[in-house]
Short mmCIF file of C-alpha atoms in Angstrom, two decimals:
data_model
loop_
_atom_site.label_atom_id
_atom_site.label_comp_id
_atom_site.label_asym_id
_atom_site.label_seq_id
_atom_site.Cartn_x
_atom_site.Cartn_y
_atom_site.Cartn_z
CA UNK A 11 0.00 0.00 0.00
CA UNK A 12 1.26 3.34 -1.03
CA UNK A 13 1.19 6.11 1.36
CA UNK A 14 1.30 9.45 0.53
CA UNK A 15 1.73 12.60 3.40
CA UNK A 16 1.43 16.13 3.00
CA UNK A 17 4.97 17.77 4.79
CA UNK A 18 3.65 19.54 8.07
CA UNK A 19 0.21 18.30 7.31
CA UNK A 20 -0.87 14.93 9.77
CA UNK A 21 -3.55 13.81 6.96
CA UNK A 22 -2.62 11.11 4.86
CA UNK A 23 -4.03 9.23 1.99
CA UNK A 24 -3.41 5.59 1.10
CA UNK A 25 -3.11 4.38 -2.34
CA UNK A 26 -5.60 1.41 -2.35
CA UNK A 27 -4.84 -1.33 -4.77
CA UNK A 28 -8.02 -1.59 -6.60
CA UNK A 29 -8.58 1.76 -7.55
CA UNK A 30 -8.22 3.12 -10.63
CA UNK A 31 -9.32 1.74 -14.04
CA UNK A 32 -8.95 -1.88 -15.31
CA UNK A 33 -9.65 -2.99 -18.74
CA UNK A 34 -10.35 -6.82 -19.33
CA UNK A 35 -7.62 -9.09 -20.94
CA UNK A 36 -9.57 -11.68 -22.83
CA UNK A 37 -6.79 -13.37 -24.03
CA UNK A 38 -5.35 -14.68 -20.48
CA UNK A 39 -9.18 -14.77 -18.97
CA UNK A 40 -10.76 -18.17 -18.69
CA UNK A 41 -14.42 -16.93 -19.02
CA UNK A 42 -17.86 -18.43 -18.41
CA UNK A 43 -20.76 -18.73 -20.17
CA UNK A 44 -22.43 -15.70 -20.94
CA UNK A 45 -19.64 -13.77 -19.19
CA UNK A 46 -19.43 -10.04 -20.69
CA UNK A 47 -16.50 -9.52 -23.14
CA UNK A 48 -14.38 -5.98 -23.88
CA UNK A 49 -15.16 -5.09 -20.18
CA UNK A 50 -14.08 -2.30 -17.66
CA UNK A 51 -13.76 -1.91 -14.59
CA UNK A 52 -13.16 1.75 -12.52
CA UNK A 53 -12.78 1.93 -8.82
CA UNK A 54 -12.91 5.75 -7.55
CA UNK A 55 -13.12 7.19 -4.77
CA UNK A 56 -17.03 8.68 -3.52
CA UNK A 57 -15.99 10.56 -0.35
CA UNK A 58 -15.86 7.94 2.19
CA UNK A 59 -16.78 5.41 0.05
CA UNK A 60 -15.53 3.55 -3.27
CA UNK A 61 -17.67 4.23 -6.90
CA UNK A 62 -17.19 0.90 -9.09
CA UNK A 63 -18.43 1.12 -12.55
CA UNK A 64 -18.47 -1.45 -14.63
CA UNK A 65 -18.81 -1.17 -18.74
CA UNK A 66 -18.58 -3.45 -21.53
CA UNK A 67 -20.11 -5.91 -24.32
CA UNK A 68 -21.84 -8.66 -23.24
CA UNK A 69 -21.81 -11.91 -24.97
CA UNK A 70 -24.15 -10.90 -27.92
CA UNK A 71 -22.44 -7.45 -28.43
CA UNK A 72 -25.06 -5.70 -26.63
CA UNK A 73 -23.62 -2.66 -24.30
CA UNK A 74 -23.59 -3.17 -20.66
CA UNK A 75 -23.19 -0.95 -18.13
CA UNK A 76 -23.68 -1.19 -13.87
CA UNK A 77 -22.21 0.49 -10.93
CA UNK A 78 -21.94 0.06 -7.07
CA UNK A 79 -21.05 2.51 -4.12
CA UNK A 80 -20.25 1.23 -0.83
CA UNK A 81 -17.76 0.05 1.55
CA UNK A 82 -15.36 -3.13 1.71
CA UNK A 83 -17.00 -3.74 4.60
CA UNK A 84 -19.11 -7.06 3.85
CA UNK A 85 -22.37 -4.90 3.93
CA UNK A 86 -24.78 -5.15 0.85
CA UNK A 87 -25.34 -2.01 -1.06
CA UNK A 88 -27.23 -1.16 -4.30
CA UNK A 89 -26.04 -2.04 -7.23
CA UNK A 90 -27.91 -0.16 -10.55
CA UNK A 91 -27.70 -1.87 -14.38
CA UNK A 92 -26.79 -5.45 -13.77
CA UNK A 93 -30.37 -7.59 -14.48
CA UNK A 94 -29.59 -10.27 -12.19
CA UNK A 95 -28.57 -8.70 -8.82
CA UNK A 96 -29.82 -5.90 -7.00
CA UNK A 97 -26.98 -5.23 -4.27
CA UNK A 98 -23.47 -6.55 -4.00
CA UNK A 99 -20.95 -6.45 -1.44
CA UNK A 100 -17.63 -6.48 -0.83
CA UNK A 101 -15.20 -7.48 1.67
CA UNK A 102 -11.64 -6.43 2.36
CA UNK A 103 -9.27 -9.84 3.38
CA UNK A 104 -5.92 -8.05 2.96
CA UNK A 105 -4.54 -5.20 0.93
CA UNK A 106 -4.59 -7.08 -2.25
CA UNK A 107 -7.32 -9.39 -2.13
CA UNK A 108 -11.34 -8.82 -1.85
CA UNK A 109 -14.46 -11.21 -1.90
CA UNK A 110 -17.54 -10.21 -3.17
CA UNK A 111 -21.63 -11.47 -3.69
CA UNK A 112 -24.14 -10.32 -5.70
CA UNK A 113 -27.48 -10.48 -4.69
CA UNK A 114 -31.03 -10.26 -6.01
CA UNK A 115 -34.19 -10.25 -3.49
CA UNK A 116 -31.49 -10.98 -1.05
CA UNK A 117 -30.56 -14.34 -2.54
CA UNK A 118 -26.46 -15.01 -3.42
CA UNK A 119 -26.41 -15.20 -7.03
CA UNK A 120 -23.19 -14.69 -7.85
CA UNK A 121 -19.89 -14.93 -5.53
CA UNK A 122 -15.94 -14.19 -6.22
CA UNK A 123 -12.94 -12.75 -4.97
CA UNK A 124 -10.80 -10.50 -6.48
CA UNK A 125 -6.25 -10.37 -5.90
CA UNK A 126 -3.96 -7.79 -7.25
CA UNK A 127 -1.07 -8.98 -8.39
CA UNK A 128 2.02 -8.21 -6.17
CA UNK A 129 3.32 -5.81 -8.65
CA UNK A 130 0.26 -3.82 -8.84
CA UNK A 131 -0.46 -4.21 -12.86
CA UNK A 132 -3.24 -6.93 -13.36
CA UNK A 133 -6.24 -7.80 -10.96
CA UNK A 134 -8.11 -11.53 -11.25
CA UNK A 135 -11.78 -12.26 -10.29
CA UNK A 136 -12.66 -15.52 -10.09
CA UNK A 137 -16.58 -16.05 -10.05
CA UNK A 138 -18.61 -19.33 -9.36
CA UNK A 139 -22.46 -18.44 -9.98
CA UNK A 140 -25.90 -20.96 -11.29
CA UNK A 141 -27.49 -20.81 -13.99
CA UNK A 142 -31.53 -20.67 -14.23
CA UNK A 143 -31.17 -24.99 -14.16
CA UNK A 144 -29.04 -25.09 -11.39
CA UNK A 145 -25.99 -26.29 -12.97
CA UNK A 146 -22.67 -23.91 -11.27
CA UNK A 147 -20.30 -21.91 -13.69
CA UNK A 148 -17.60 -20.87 -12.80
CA UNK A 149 -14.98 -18.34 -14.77
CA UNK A 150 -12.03 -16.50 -14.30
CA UNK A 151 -11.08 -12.87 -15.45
CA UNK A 152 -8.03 -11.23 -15.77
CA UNK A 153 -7.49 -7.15 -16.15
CA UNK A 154 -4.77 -4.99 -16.88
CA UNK A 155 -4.22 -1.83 -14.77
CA UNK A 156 -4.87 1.09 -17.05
#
């Protein structure tokens, strides 16, 4: 984690690892059905909390767009444009690493956990959701930092 101080000023900001804007890398994803493609993802800051939006294609080239703001604090918060979940949350494990569920009508339907890489310069989410029969999917996706 990157600290940065202000000389003579006690305030200090820390450089989470998640923010800032990731674009998917197909090519070393391993993604599930129906999984969007040409995705990205932007983490900003939203005064105390964190703004993710999240833009793309999904599988049948159709433009998708949703976004979340809330804490990595494991509470459920709204979450606007994605059809099959209503809230999501997030949870912080270490500096590099967060889990994550989406829900709809309160119901898990879609869980994963996200790691930085050490050097700071790709992210991976690995997802494990159900389809309407039942049947889990799993996928993984890897982004570059931007």
């Amino acid at each position: 984690m990157l600290i940065t101080c202000l000389v003579g000023v006690t305030l200090c900001f820390a450089q989470d690892a998640f923010m800032g804007t990731w674009k998917l890398n197909e090519a070393k994803s391993k993604l599930g059905p129906g999984a969007p493609k040409k995705n990205t993802v932007v983490y900003e800051a939203a005064g105390d909390s964190v703004k993710v939006t999240i833009g793309g294609t999904d599988r049948d080239g159709n433009s998708t767009h949703n976004e979340w703001t809330g804490k990595f604090d494991g509470k459920d918060y709204p979450l606007t444009g994605d059809p099959t979940a209503d809230s999501r949350s997030y949870t912080k494990v270490n500096d590099r690493t967060l889990t994550l569920d989406n829900k709809k009508d309160g119901k898990v339907t879609t869980s994963g956990r996200i790691v930085v890489s050490a050097d700071g310069k790709s992210r991976t989410l690995t997802t494990s959701s159900k389809d309407s029969a039942g049947k889990k999917l799993t996928g993984t996706s890897v982004y570059d930092k931007q």
